[in-house]
Short mmCIF file of C-alpha atoms and ligand atoms in Angstrom, two decimals:
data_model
loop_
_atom_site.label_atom_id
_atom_site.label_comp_id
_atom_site.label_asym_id
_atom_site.label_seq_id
_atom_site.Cartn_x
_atom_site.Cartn_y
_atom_site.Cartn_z
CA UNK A 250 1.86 16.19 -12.18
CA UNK A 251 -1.01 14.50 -10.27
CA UNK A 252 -0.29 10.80 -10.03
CA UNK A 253 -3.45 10.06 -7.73
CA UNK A 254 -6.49 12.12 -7.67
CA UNK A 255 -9.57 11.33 -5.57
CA UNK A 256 -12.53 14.13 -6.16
CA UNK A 257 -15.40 14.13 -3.59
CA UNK A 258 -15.20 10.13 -3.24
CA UNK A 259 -18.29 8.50 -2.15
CA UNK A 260 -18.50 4.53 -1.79
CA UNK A 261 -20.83 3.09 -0.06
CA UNK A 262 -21.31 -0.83 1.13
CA UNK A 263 -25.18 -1.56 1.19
CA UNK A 264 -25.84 0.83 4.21
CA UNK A 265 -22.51 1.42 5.33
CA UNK A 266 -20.85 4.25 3.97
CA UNK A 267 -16.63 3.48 3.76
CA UNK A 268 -16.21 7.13 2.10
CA UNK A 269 -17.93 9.94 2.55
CA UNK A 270 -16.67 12.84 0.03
CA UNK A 271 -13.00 12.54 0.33
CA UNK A 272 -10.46 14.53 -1.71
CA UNK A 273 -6.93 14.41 -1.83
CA UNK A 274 -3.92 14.50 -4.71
CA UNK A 275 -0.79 12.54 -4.66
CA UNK A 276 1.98 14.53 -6.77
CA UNK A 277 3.95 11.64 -9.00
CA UNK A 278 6.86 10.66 -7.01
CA UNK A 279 5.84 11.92 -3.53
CA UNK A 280 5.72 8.97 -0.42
CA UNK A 281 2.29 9.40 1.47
CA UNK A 282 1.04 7.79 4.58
CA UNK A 283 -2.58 6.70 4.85
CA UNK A 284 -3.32 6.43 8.69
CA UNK A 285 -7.00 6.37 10.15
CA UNK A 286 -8.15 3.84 12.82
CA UNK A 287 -10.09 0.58 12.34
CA UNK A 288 -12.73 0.78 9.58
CA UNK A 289 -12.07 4.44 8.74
CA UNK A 290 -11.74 3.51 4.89
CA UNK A 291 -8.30 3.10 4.18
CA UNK A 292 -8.20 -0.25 2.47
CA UNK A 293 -11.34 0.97 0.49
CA UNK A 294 -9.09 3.71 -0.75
CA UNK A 295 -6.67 1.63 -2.17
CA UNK A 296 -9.09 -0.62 -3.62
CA UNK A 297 -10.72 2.49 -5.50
CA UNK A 298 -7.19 3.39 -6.23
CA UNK A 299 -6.28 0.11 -7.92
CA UNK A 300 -9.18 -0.62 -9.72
CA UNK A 301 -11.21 -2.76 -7.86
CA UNK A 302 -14.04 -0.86 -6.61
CA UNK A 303 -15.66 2.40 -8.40
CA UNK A 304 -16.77 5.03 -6.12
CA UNK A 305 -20.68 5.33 -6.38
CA UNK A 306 -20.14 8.85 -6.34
CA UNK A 307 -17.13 11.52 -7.52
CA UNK A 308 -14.03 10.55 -9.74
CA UNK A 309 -10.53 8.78 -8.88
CA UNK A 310 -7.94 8.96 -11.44
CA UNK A 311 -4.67 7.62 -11.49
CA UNK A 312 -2.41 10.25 -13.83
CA UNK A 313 -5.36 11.26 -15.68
CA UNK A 314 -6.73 7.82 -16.10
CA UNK A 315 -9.36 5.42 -15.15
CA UNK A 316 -8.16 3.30 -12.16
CA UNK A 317 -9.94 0.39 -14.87
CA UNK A 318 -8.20 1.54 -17.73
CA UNK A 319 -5.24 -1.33 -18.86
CA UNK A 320 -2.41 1.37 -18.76
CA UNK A 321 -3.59 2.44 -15.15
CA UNK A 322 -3.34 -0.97 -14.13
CA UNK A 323 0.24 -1.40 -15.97
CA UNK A 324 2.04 1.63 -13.57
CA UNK A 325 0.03 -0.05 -10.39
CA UNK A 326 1.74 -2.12 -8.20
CA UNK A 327 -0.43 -3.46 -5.15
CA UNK A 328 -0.10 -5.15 -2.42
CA UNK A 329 -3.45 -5.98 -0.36
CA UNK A 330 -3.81 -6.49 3.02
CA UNK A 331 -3.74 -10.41 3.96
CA UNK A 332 -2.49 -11.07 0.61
CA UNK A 333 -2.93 -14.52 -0.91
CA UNK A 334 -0.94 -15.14 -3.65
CA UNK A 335 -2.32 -18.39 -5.96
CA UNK A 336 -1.86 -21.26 -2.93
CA UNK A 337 -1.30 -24.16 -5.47
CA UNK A 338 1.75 -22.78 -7.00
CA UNK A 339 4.94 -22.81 -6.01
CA UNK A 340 6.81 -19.56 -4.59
CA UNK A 341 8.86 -19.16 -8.11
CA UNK A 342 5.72 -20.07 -10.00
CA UNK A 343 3.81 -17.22 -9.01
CA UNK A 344 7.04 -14.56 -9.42
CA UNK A 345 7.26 -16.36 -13.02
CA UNK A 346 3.34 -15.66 -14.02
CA UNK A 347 2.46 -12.76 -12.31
CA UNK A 348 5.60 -11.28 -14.21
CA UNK A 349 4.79 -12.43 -17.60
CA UNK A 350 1.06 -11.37 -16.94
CA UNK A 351 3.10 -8.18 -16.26
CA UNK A 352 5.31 -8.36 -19.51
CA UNK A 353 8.33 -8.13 -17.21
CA UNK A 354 11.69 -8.35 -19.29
CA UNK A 355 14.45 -10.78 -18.26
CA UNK A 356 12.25 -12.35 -15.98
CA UNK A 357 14.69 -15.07 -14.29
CA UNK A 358 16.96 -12.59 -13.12
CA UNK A 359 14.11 -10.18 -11.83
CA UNK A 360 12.79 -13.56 -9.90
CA UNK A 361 16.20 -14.42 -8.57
CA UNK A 362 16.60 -11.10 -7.22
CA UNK A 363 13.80 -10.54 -5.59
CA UNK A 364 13.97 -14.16 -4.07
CA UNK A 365 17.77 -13.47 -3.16
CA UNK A 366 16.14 -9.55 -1.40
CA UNK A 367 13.48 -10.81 0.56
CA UNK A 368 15.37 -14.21 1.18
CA UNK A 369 13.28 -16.08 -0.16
CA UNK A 370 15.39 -18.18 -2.12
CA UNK A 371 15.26 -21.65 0.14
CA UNK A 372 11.16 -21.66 -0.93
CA UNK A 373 11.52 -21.21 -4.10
CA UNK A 374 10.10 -25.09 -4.74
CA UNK A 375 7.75 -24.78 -2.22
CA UNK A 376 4.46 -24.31 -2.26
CA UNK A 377 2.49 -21.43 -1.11
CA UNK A 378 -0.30 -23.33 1.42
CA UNK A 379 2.97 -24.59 3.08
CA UNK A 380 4.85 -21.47 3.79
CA UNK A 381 4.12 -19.31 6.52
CA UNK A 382 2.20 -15.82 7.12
CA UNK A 383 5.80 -13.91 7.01
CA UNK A 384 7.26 -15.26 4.14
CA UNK A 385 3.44 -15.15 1.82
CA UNK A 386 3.89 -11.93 3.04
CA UNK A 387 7.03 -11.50 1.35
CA UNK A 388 6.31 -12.90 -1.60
CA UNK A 389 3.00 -10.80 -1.98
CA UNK A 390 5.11 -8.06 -1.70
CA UNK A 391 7.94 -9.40 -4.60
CA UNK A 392 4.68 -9.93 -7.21
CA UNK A 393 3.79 -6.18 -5.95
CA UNK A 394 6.98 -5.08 -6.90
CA UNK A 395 8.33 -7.53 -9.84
CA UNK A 396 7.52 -5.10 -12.53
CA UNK A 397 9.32 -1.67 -11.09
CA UNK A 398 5.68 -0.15 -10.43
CA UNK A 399 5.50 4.04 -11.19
CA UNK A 400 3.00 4.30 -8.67
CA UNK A 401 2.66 1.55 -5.48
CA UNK A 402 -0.14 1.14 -3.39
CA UNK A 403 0.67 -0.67 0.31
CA UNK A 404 -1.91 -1.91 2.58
CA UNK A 405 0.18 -2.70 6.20
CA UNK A 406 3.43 -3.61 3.92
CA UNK A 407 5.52 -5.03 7.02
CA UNK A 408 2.58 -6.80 8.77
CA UNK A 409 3.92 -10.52 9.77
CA UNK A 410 7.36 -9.70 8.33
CA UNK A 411 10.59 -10.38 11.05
CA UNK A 412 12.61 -6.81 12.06
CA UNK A 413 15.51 -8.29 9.78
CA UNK A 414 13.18 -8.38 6.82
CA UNK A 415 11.36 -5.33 7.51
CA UNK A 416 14.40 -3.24 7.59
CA UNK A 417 15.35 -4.34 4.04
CA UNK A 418 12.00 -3.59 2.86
CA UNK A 419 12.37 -0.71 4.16
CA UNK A 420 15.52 0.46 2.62
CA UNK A 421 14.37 -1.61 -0.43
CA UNK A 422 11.16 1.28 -0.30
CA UNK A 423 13.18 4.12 0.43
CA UNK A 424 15.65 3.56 -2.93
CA UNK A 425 12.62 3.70 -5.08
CA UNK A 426 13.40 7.49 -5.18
CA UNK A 427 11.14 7.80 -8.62
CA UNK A 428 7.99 5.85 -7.36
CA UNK A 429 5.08 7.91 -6.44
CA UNK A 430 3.84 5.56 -2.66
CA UNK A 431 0.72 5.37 -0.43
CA UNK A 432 0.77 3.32 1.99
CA UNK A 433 -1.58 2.38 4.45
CA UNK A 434 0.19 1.73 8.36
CA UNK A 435 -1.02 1.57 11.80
CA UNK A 436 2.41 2.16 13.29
CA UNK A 437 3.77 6.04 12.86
CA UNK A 438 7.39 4.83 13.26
CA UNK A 439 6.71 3.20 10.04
CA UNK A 440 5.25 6.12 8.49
CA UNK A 441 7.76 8.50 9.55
CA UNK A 442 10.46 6.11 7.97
CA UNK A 443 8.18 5.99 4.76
CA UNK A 444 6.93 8.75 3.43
CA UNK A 445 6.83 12.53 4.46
CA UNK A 446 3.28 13.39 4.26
CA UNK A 447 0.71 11.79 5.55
CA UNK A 448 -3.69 11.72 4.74
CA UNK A 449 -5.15 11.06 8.27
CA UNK A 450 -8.78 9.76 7.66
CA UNK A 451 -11.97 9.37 10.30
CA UNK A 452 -14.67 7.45 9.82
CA UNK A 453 -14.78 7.90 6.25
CA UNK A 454 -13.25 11.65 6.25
CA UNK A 455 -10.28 13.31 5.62
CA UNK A 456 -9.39 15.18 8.72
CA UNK A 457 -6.15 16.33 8.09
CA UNK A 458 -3.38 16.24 5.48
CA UNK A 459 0.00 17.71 5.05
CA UNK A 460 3.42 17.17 6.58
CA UNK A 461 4.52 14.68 8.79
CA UNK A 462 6.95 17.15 10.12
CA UNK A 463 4.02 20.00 10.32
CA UNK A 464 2.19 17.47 12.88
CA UNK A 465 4.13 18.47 15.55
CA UNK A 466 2.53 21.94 15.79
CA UNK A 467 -0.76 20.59 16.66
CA UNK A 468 0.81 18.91 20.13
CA UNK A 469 2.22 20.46 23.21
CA UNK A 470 5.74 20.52 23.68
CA UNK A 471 7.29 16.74 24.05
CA UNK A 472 4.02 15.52 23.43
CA UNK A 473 4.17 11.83 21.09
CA UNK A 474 3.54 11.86 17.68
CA UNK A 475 1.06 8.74 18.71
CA UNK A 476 -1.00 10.80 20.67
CA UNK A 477 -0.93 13.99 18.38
CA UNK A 478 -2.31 11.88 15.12
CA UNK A 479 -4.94 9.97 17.76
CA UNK A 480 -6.39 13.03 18.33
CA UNK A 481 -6.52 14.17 15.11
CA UNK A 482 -8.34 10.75 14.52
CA UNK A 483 -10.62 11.46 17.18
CA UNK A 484 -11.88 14.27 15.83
CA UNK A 485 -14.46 12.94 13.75
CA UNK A 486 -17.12 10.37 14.97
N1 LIG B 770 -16.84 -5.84 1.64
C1 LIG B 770 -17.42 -5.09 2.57
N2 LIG B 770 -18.73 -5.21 2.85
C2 LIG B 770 -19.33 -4.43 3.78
N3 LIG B 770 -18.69 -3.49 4.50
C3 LIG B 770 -17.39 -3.32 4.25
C4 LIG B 770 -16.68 -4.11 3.29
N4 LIG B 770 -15.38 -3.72 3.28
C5 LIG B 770 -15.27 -2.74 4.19
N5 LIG B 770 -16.47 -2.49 4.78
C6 LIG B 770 -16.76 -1.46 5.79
O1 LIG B 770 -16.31 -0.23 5.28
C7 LIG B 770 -15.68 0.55 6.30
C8 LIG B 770 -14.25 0.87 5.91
O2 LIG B 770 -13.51 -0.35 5.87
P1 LIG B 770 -11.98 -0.41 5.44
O3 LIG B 770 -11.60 -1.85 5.40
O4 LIG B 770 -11.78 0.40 4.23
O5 LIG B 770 -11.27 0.31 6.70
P2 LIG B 770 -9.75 0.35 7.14
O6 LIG B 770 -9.45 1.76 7.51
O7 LIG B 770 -8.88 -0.28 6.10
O8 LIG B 770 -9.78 -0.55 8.46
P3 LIG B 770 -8.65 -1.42 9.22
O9 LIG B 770 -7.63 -0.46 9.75
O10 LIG B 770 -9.43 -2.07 10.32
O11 LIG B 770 -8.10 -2.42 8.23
C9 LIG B 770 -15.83 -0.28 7.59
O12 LIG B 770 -17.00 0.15 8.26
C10 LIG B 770 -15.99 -1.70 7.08
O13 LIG B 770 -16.71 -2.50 7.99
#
């Protein structure tokens, strides 16, 4: 089954346009990688994905649904890029309300866990204005994940974090066997360790799709990764 669908997307920002007829579809529980280079549209992606833009052209659907529909939004779990979480509340107090917003059962121990995970336990009194980029990071990421989303939506999920922190995100990430994942990255070490496809998109294009592992064919013998999926991104302007 299709868990994310976008059909010959179009979304445009006054004259720009972020999207210019892309198509792709994310089979439930697969782990995608969206790379592209500054401003190619990947953020807008997600945010079509999630429900917070409509395309001014073509259809996105999240398993058959509207991206606006309340039980698209229930299976969602999002985390944008330079996430603020609600600045006034304390690091507990936003685990607490985003999860009863979320209709989360046994909330404590889901809180205490995910404070324990990303150790973020020795905040949990603080507020969020005081804490720094890394650990808002973290805690954007513990409201993205507090209700066991079916389908989660990254935007550069380790920016900010330390390499201790990352690597438990990461292994956190990779035990969600189940969830269906596209995540947005800059780095292709993280991608690789992500997911096993990836969408590569170019100024507002899809310009290739597939494999990670299939990648390789399009470089010469030794050749990077890096430099393989920077052509590839290259090949559109
Ligand atoms: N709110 C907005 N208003 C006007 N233009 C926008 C807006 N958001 C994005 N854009 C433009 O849309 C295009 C795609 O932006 P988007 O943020 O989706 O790219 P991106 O691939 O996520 O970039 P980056 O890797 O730099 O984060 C860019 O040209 C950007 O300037």
């Amino acid at each position: 089954m299709n868990c994310i669908e976008l059909r010959n997307v179009v979304k445009k920002y006054g004259k720009v346009t972020a999207l210019n007829n892309v198509s792709f579809t994310i089979e439930c529980g697969e782990k995608v990688a969206l790379l592209g280079p500054n401003g190619a549209g990947k953020s807008t992606t997600l945010k079509l994905i999630v429900g917070l833009l409509r395309p001014d052209n073509g259809e996105v659907l999240v398993k058959g649904l509207d991206p606006f529909s309340t039980k698209a939004r229930g299976i969602i779990g999002y985390l944008p890029e330079d996430a603020s979480p609600y600045l006034m509340l304390t690091v507990r107090e936003n685990l607490e309300y985003i999860a009863s917003l979320r209709g989360v059962n046994n909330v404590k121990d889901k809180v205490d866990k995910l404070l324990d995970f990303l150790a973020l336990r020795q905040y949990e009194k603080n507020r969020v204005m005081s804490l720094s980029r890394g650990n808002r990071q973290k805690l954007a990421l513990a409201l993205a994940l507090i209700h066991d989303p079916e389908i989660l939506l990254l935007d550069e999920p380790l920016n900010y974090l330390d390499i201790p922190t990352q690597e438990r995100v990461i292994s956190l990430l990779n035990s969600m066997t189940n969830a269906t994942m596209l995540v947005s990255t800059h780095i292709m070490s993280i991608a690789r360790r992500l997911a096993s496809k990836v969408i590569v998109l170019s100024n507002g294009q899809v310009v290739w799709q597939g494999n990670i592992s299939d990648l390789k064919k399009f470089g010469e013998e030794n050749e990077p990764i890096e430099s393989i999926v920077a052509r590839l991104m290259e090949s559109v302007k």
